[in-house]
Amino acid sequence: MQIKHLILSGLMLAVACAFAQADDEDAPWKESAVPPPPAIGKNTPIPLEMPPYVSLRYGVDPDSLSISKEGVVRYVMIATNPSGAMNAMYEGIRCATGEVRTYAVYGASGKWVDVKDSKWRGMNDNLPSKHALALARQGACVDRYSPASSPAAIIRELKYPGSSRIQ
């Protein structure tokens, strides 16, 4: 009789754990508080490979890379035009959904300006977000669905493509 009670108790515990996990999965995703834009680092941006039709050069400030607890890869992207003028964007990528969000822009004023009503948008949308897609594919996202394990892993993959796949 005691064995039946133990088995029944174990089954009830397993069912309770399964329901608790299902509740967590059904909870709507919520982004944690976004830290203010970091100062643009003194290190040279790590260049991204972009299609030949893109006239701007894009690079990621390695000092700015971070990964939040909910898996948002945040970074400062630096865009330089052929004449040398530079702009920067403070952005986040959600690898799980293929989305990007611009939090702030840095331009000629020499200051960060918050983007009002910033929204998540698809990286494949017909918007100027191809640099975010390039970053996601070149190191920020693993298998296009999960963030890299650390900022150092992203930097390593950007500098030495394929290095994270070598064990």
JSON list of C-alpha atoms in Angstrom, two decimals:
[
{"chain": "A", "resi": 1, "resn": "MET", "atom": "CA", "xyz": [0.00, 0.00, 0.00]},
{"chain": "A", "resi": 2, "resn": "GLN", "atom": "CA", "xyz": [2.85, 2.40, 0.80]},
{"chain": "A", "resi": 3, "resn": "ILE", "atom": "CA", "xyz": [4.37, 1.83, -2.64]},
{"chain": "A", "resi": 4, "resn": "LYS", "atom": "CA", "xyz": [1.08, 2.88, -4.28]},
{"chain": "A", "resi": 5, "resn": "HIS", "atom": "CA", "xyz": [1.07, 6.07, -2.19]},
{"chain": "A", "resi": 6, "resn": "LEU", "atom": "CA", "xyz": [4.68, 6.81, -3.11]},
{"chain": "A", "resi": 7, "resn": "ILE", "atom": "CA", "xyz": [4.00, 6.25, -6.81]},
{"chain": "A", "resi": 8, "resn": "LEU", "atom": "CA", "xyz": [0.83, 8.35, -6.67]},
{"chain": "A", "resi": 9, "resn": "SER", "atom": "CA", "xyz": [2.66, 11.13, -4.81]},
{"chain": "A", "resi": 10, "resn": "GLY", "atom": "CA", "xyz": [5.46, 11.06, -7.39]},
{"chain": "A", "resi": 11, "resn": "LEU", "atom": "CA", "xyz": [2.98, 11.28, -10.27]},
{"chain": "A", "resi": 12, "resn": "MET", "atom": "CA", "xyz": [1.14, 14.17, -8.64]},
{"chain": "A", "resi": 13, "resn": "LEU", "atom": "CA", "xyz": [4.43, 16.01, -8.12]},
{"chain": "A", "resi": 14, "resn": "ALA", "atom": "CA", "xyz": [5.41, 15.47, -11.77]},
{"chain": "A", "resi": 15, "resn": "VAL", "atom": "CA", "xyz": [2.03, 16.78, -12.98]},
{"chain": "A", "resi": 16, "resn": "ALA", "atom": "CA", "xyz": [2.29, 19.83, -10.71]},
{"chain": "A", "resi": 17, "resn": "CYS", "atom": "CA", "xyz": [5.76, 20.61, -12.05]},
{"chain": "A", "resi": 18, "resn": "ALA", "atom": "CA", "xyz": [4.55, 20.24, -15.64]},
{"chain": "A", "resi": 19, "resn": "PHE", "atom": "CA", "xyz": [1.68, 22.67, -15.02]},
{"chain": "A", "resi": 20, "resn": "ALA", "atom": "CA", "xyz": [4.02, 25.16, -13.34]},
{"chain": "A", "resi": 21, "resn": "GLN", "atom": "CA", "xyz": [6.37, 25.01, -16.33]},
{"chain": "A", "resi": 22, "resn": "ALA", "atom": "CA", "xyz": [3.46, 25.46, -18.76]},
{"chain": "A", "resi": 23, "resn": "ASP", "atom": "CA", "xyz": [2.39, 28.59, -16.87]},
{"chain": "A", "resi": 24, "resn": "ASP", "atom": "CA", "xyz": [5.89, 30.06, -17.27]},
{"chain": "A", "resi": 25, "resn": "GLU", "atom": "CA", "xyz": [5.90, 29.32, -21.00]},
{"chain": "A", "resi": 26, "resn": "ASP", "atom": "CA", "xyz": [2.50, 30.98, -21.50]},
{"chain": "A", "resi": 27, "resn": "ALA", "atom": "CA", "xyz": [3.48, 34.18, -19.70]},
{"chain": "A", "resi": 28, "resn": "PRO", "atom": "CA", "xyz": [3.91, 37.08, -22.14]},
{"chain": "A", "resi": 29, "resn": "TRP", "atom": "CA", "xyz": [7.50, 38.03, -22.87]},
{"chain": "A", "resi": 30, "resn": "LYS", "atom": "CA", "xyz": [8.60, 41.21, -21.15]},
{"chain": "A", "resi": 31, "resn": "GLU", "atom": "CA", "xyz": [11.86, 43.03, -21.71]},
{"chain": "A", "resi": 32, "resn": "SER", "atom": "CA", "xyz": [13.74, 44.06, -18.59]},
{"chain": "A", "resi": 33, "resn": "ALA", "atom": "CA", "xyz": [14.68, 47.69, -18.06]},
{"chain": "A", "resi": 34, "resn": "VAL", "atom": "CA", "xyz": [16.99, 48.82, -20.83]},
{"chain": "A", "resi": 35, "resn": "PRO", "atom": "CA", "xyz": [20.23, 50.32, -19.57]},
{"chain": "A", "resi": 36, "resn": "PRO", "atom": "CA", "xyz": [21.16, 53.74, -20.94]},
{"chain": "A", "resi": 37, "resn": "PRO", "atom": "CA", "xyz": [23.28, 53.81, -24.09]},
{"chain": "A", "resi": 38, "resn": "PRO", "atom": "CA", "xyz": [26.92, 53.11, -23.32]},
{"chain": "A", "resi": 39, "resn": "ALA", "atom": "CA", "xyz": [29.65, 55.54, -24.25]},
{"chain": "A", "resi": 40, "resn": "ILE", "atom": "CA", "xyz": [31.12, 54.71, -27.62]},
{"chain": "A", "resi": 41, "resn": "GLY", "atom": "CA", "xyz": [34.21, 52.65, -26.92]},
{"chain": "A", "resi": 42, "resn": "LYS", "atom": "CA", "xyz": [37.75, 53.53, -27.79]},
{"chain": "A", "resi": 43, "resn": "ASN", "atom": "CA", "xyz": [38.33, 50.17, -29.50]},
{"chain": "A", "resi": 44, "resn": "THR", "atom": "CA", "xyz": [37.98, 49.94, -33.26]},
{"chain": "A", "resi": 45, "resn": "PRO", "atom": "CA", "xyz": [34.54, 48.62, -34.25]},
{"chain": "A", "resi": 46, "resn": "ILE", "atom": "CA", "xyz": [34.49, 45.03, -35.47]},
{"chain": "A", "resi": 47, "resn": "PRO", "atom": "CA", "xyz": [33.38, 45.22, -39.12]},
{"chain": "A", "resi": 48, "resn": "LEU", "atom": "CA", "xyz": [30.40, 43.28, -40.43]},
{"chain": "A", "resi": 49, "resn": "GLU", "atom": "CA", "xyz": [30.30, 41.66, -43.83]},
{"chain": "A", "resi": 50, "resn": "MET", "atom": "CA", "xyz": [27.58, 43.43, -45.80]},
{"chain": "A", "resi": 51, "resn": "PRO", "atom": "CA", "xyz": [26.21, 42.90, -49.31]},
{"chain": "A", "resi": 52, "resn": "PRO", "atom": "CA", "xyz": [28.11, 44.84, -52.01]},
{"chain": "A", "resi": 53, "resn": "TYR", "atom": "CA", "xyz": [25.13, 47.12, -52.73]},
{"chain": "A", "resi": 54, "resn": "VAL", "atom": "CA", "xyz": [25.29, 48.58, -49.19]},
{"chain": "A", "resi": 55, "resn": "SER", "atom": "CA", "xyz": [27.31, 51.79, -49.34]},
{"chain": "A", "resi": 56, "resn": "LEU", "atom": "CA", "xyz": [27.69, 52.23, -45.57]},
{"chain": "A", "resi": 57, "resn": "ARG", "atom": "CA", "xyz": [30.33, 50.36, -43.60]},
{"chain": "A", "resi": 58, "resn": "TYR", "atom": "CA", "xyz": [28.96, 48.83, -40.39]},
{"chain": "A", "resi": 59, "resn": "GLY", "atom": "CA", "xyz": [30.87, 47.79, -37.30]},
{"chain": "A", "resi": 60, "resn": "VAL", "atom": "CA", "xyz": [30.00, 46.72, -33.76]},
{"chain": "A", "resi": 61, "resn": "ASP", "atom": "CA", "xyz": [31.57, 48.47, -30.79]},
{"chain": "A", "resi": 62, "resn": "PRO", "atom": "CA", "xyz": [32.98, 45.44, -28.90]},
{"chain": "A", "resi": 63, "resn": "ASP", "atom": "CA", "xyz": [32.85, 47.30, -25.57]},
{"chain": "A", "resi": 64, "resn": "SER", "atom": "CA", "xyz": [29.08, 47.74, -25.90]},
{"chain": "A", "resi": 65, "resn": "LEU", "atom": "CA", "xyz": [28.04, 44.10, -26.34]},
{"chain": "A", "resi": 66, "resn": "SER", "atom": "CA", "xyz": [25.82, 42.63, -23.62]},
{"chain": "A", "resi": 67, "resn": "ILE", "atom": "CA", "xyz": [23.23, 39.87, -23.29]},
{"chain": "A", "resi": 68, "resn": "SER", "atom": "CA", "xyz": [20.27, 40.43, -20.97]},
{"chain": "A", "resi": 69, "resn": "LYS", "atom": "CA", "xyz": [18.77, 37.74, -18.74]},
{"chain": "A", "resi": 70, "resn": "GLU", "atom": "CA", "xyz": [15.85, 37.39, -21.19]},
{"chain": "A", "resi": 71, "resn": "GLY", "atom": "CA", "xyz": [18.23, 36.88, -24.12]},
{"chain": "A", "resi": 72, "resn": "VAL", "atom": "CA", "xyz": [18.34, 40.32, -25.77]},
{"chain": "A", "resi": 73, "resn": "VAL", "atom": "CA", "xyz": [21.72, 40.98, -27.38]},
{"chain": "A", "resi": 74, "resn": "ARG", "atom": "CA", "xyz": [22.40, 44.72, -26.98]},
{"chain": "A", "resi": 75, "resn": "TYR", "atom": "CA", "xyz": [25.13, 46.61, -28.81]},
{"chain": "A", "resi": 76, "resn": "VAL", "atom": "CA", "xyz": [26.21, 49.87, -30.42]},
{"chain": "A", "resi": 77, "resn": "MET", "atom": "CA", "xyz": [26.35, 49.67, -34.20]},
{"chain": "A", "resi": 78, "resn": "ILE", "atom": "CA", "xyz": [28.53, 52.23, -35.96]},
{"chain": "A", "resi": 79, "resn": "ALA", "atom": "CA", "xyz": [27.70, 53.18, -39.54]},
{"chain": "A", "resi": 80, "resn": "THR", "atom": "CA", "xyz": [30.26, 55.08, -41.60]},
{"chain": "A", "resi": 81, "resn": "ASN", "atom": "CA", "xyz": [29.54, 56.55, -45.03]},
{"chain": "A", "resi": 82, "resn": "PRO", "atom": "CA", "xyz": [32.12, 56.76, -47.84]},
{"chain": "A", "resi": 83, "resn": "SER", "atom": "CA", "xyz": [33.07, 60.34, -46.87]},
{"chain": "A", "resi": 84, "resn": "GLY", "atom": "CA", "xyz": [33.83, 59.24, -43.29]},
{"chain": "A", "resi": 85, "resn": "ALA", "atom": "CA", "xyz": [30.78, 60.65, -41.49]},
{"chain": "A", "resi": 86, "resn": "MET", "atom": "CA", "xyz": [29.73, 58.40, -38.60]},
{"chain": "A", "resi": 87, "resn": "ASN", "atom": "CA", "xyz": [26.40, 57.63, -36.97]},
{"chain": "A", "resi": 88, "resn": "ALA", "atom": "CA", "xyz": [25.71, 55.08, -34.26]},
{"chain": "A", "resi": 89, "resn": "MET", "atom": "CA", "xyz": [22.66, 53.17, -33.07]},
{"chain": "A", "resi": 90, "resn": "TYR", "atom": "CA", "xyz": [22.09, 51.54, -29.68]},
{"chain": "A", "resi": 91, "resn": "GLU", "atom": "CA", "xyz": [20.05, 48.44, -30.49]},
{"chain": "A", "resi": 92, "resn": "GLY", "atom": "CA", "xyz": [18.88, 45.07, -29.26]},
{"chain": "A", "resi": 93, "resn": "ILE", "atom": "CA", "xyz": [18.29, 41.79, -31.09]},
{"chain": "A", "resi": 94, "resn": "ARG", "atom": "CA", "xyz": [15.83, 39.07, -30.04]},
{"chain": "A", "resi": 95, "resn": "CYS", "atom": "CA", "xyz": [17.24, 35.98, -31.68]},
{"chain": "A", "resi": 96, "resn": "ALA", "atom": "CA", "xyz": [14.19, 33.86, -30.78]},
{"chain": "A", "resi": 97, "resn": "THR", "atom": "CA", "xyz": [11.84, 36.07, -32.83]},
{"chain": "A", "resi": 98, "resn": "GLY", "atom": "CA", "xyz": [14.20, 37.55, -35.41]},
{"chain": "A", "resi": 99, "resn": "GLU", "atom": "CA", "xyz": [13.49, 41.09, -34.25]},
{"chain": "A", "resi": 100, "resn": "VAL", "atom": "CA", "xyz": [15.53, 44.23, -33.68]},
{"chain": "A", "resi": 101, "resn": "ARG", "atom": "CA", "xyz": [14.81, 47.38, -31.71]},
{"chain": "A", "resi": 102, "resn": "THR", "atom": "CA", "xyz": [16.63, 50.72, -31.86]},
{"chain": "A", "resi": 103, "resn": "TYR", "atom": "CA", "xyz": [16.77, 52.35, -28.43]},
{"chain": "A", "resi": 104, "resn": "ALA", "atom": "CA", "xyz": [18.83, 55.46, -29.24]},
{"chain": "A", "resi": 105, "resn": "VAL", "atom": "CA", "xyz": [20.80, 57.13, -32.03]},
{"chain": "A", "resi": 106, "resn": "TYR", "atom": "CA", "xyz": [24.06, 59.06, -31.87]},
{"chain": "A", "resi": 107, "resn": "GLY", "atom": "CA", "xyz": [24.85, 61.57, -34.52]},
{"chain": "A", "resi": 108, "resn": "ALA", "atom": "CA", "xyz": [26.28, 64.94, -35.39]},
{"chain": "A", "resi": 109, "resn": "SER", "atom": "CA", "xyz": [25.22, 66.44, -32.04]},
{"chain": "A", "resi": 110, "resn": "GLY", "atom": "CA", "xyz": [27.68, 64.15, -30.26]},
{"chain": "A", "resi": 111, "resn": "LYS", "atom": "CA", "xyz": [24.96, 62.92, -27.89]},
{"chain": "A", "resi": 112, "resn": "TRP", "atom": "CA", "xyz": [22.64, 59.95, -27.63]},
{"chain": "A", "resi": 113, "resn": "VAL", "atom": "CA", "xyz": [19.01, 60.71, -28.44]},
{"chain": "A", "resi": 114, "resn": "ASP", "atom": "CA", "xyz": [16.38, 58.18, -27.28]},
{"chain": "A", "resi": 115, "resn": "VAL", "atom": "CA", "xyz": [14.10, 56.83, -30.01]},
{"chain": "A", "resi": 116, "resn": "LYS", "atom": "CA", "xyz": [10.55, 57.68, -28.96]},
{"chain": "A", "resi": 117, "resn": "ASP", "atom": "CA", "xyz": [8.05, 54.80, -29.06]},
{"chain": "A", "resi": 118, "resn": "SER", "atom": "CA", "xyz": [10.77, 52.35, -30.05]},
{"chain": "A", "resi": 119, "resn": "LYS", "atom": "CA", "xyz": [9.21, 49.07, -31.20]},
{"chain": "A", "resi": 120, "resn": "TRP", "atom": "CA", "xyz": [10.48, 45.60, -32.03]},
{"chain": "A", "resi": 121, "resn": "ARG", "atom": "CA", "xyz": [10.51, 45.02, -35.80]},
{"chain": "A", "resi": 122, "resn": "GLY", "atom": "CA", "xyz": [11.44, 42.07, -37.96]},
{"chain": "A", "resi": 123, "resn": "MET", "atom": "CA", "xyz": [15.02, 41.99, -39.18]},
{"chain": "A", "resi": 124, "resn": "ASN", "atom": "CA", "xyz": [13.76, 40.79, -42.56]},
{"chain": "A", "resi": 125, "resn": "ASP", "atom": "CA", "xyz": [11.28, 43.65, -42.90]},
{"chain": "A", "resi": 126, "resn": "ASN", "atom": "CA", "xyz": [11.89, 46.17, -45.64]},
{"chain": "A", "resi": 127, "resn": "LEU", "atom": "CA", "xyz": [13.42, 48.62, -43.17]},
{"chain": "A", "resi": 128, "resn": "PRO", "atom": "CA", "xyz": [17.00, 49.77, -42.64]},
{"chain": "A", "resi": 129, "resn": "SER", "atom": "CA", "xyz": [17.82, 46.82, -40.39]},
{"chain": "A", "resi": 130, "resn": "LYS", "atom": "CA", "xyz": [20.04, 44.71, -42.64]},
{"chain": "A", "resi": 131, "resn": "HIS", "atom": "CA", "xyz": [23.00, 45.45, -40.39]},
{"chain": "A", "resi": 132, "resn": "ALA", "atom": "CA", "xyz": [21.12, 43.83, -37.49]},
{"chain": "A", "resi": 133, "resn": "LEU", "atom": "CA", "xyz": [20.40, 40.76, -39.61]},
{"chain": "A", "resi": 134, "resn": "ALA", "atom": "CA", "xyz": [24.08, 40.61, -40.56]},
{"chain": "A", "resi": 135, "resn": "LEU", "atom": "CA", "xyz": [25.12, 40.82, -36.89]},
{"chain": "A", "resi": 136, "resn": "ALA", "atom": "CA", "xyz": [22.61, 38.14, -35.91]},
{"chain": "A", "resi": 137, "resn": "ARG", "atom": "CA", "xyz": [23.87, 35.77, -38.60]},
{"chain": "A", "resi": 138, "resn": "GLN", "atom": "CA", "xyz": [27.55, 36.54, -38.11]},
{"chain": "A", "resi": 139, "resn": "GLY", "atom": "CA", "xyz": [27.73, 35.89, -34.38]},
{"chain": "A", "resi": 140, "resn": "ALA", "atom": "CA", "xyz": [25.03, 37.34, -32.11]},
{"chain": "A", "resi": 141, "resn": "CYS", "atom": "CA", "xyz": [22.59, 34.46, -32.61]},
{"chain": "A", "resi": 142, "resn": "VAL", "atom": "CA", "xyz": [23.34, 30.75, -32.52]},
{"chain": "A", "resi": 143, "resn": "ASP", "atom": "CA", "xyz": [21.35, 28.70, -35.01]},
{"chain": "A", "resi": 144, "resn": "ARG", "atom": "CA", "xyz": [19.35, 31.92, -35.57]},
{"chain": "A", "resi": 145, "resn": "TYR", "atom": "CA", "xyz": [17.17, 31.29, -32.49]},
{"chain": "A", "resi": 146, "resn": "SER", "atom": "CA", "xyz": [19.32, 31.63, -29.37]},
{"chain": "A", "resi": 147, "resn": "PRO", "atom": "CA", "xyz": [21.70, 34.36, -28.29]},
{"chain": "A", "resi": 148, "resn": "ALA", "atom": "CA", "xyz": [25.39, 33.55, -28.20]},
{"chain": "A", "resi": 149, "resn": "SER", "atom": "CA", "xyz": [26.69, 32.33, -24.85]},
{"chain": "A", "resi": 150, "resn": "SER", "atom": "CA", "xyz": [28.52, 35.57, -24.03]},
{"chain": "A", "resi": 151, "resn": "PRO", "atom": "CA", "xyz": [29.71, 38.88, -25.49]},
{"chain": "A", "resi": 152, "resn": "ALA", "atom": "CA", "xyz": [33.18, 37.31, -25.78]},
{"chain": "A", "resi": 153, "resn": "ALA", "atom": "CA", "xyz": [31.71, 34.51, -27.93]},
{"chain": "A", "resi": 154, "resn": "ILE", "atom": "CA", "xyz": [30.11, 37.10, -30.24]},
{"chain": "A", "resi": 155, "resn": "ILE", "atom": "CA", "xyz": [33.40, 38.99, -30.56]},
{"chain": "A", "resi": 156, "resn": "ARG", "atom": "CA", "xyz": [35.29, 35.76, -31.27]},
{"chain": "A", "resi": 157, "resn": "GLU", "atom": "CA", "xyz": [32.79, 34.71, -33.94]},
{"chain": "A", "resi": 158, "resn": "LEU", "atom": "CA", "xyz": [32.86, 38.15, -35.61]},
{"chain": "A", "resi": 159, "resn": "LYS", "atom": "CA", "xyz": [36.66, 38.20, -35.68]},
{"chain": "A", "resi": 160, "resn": "TYR", "atom": "CA", "xyz": [37.15, 34.52, -36.53]},
{"chain": "A", "resi": 161, "resn": "PRO", "atom": "CA", "xyz": [34.04, 33.21, -38.34]},
{"chain": "A", "resi": 162, "resn": "GLY", "atom": "CA", "xyz": [33.28, 29.58, -37.58]},
{"chain": "A", "resi": 163, "resn": "SER", "atom": "CA", "xyz": [35.46, 29.51, -34.46]},
{"chain": "A", "resi": 164, "resn": "SER", "atom": "CA", "xyz": [32.54, 28.75, -32.14]},
{"chain": "A", "resi": 165, "resn": "ARG", "atom": "CA", "xyz": [31.67, 25.66, -34.16]},
{"chain": "A", "resi": 166, "resn": "ILE", "atom": "CA", "xyz": [35.14, 24.19, -33.72]},
{"chain": "A", "resi": 167, "resn": "GLN", "atom": "CA", "xyz": [35.34, 22.12, -30.57]}
]
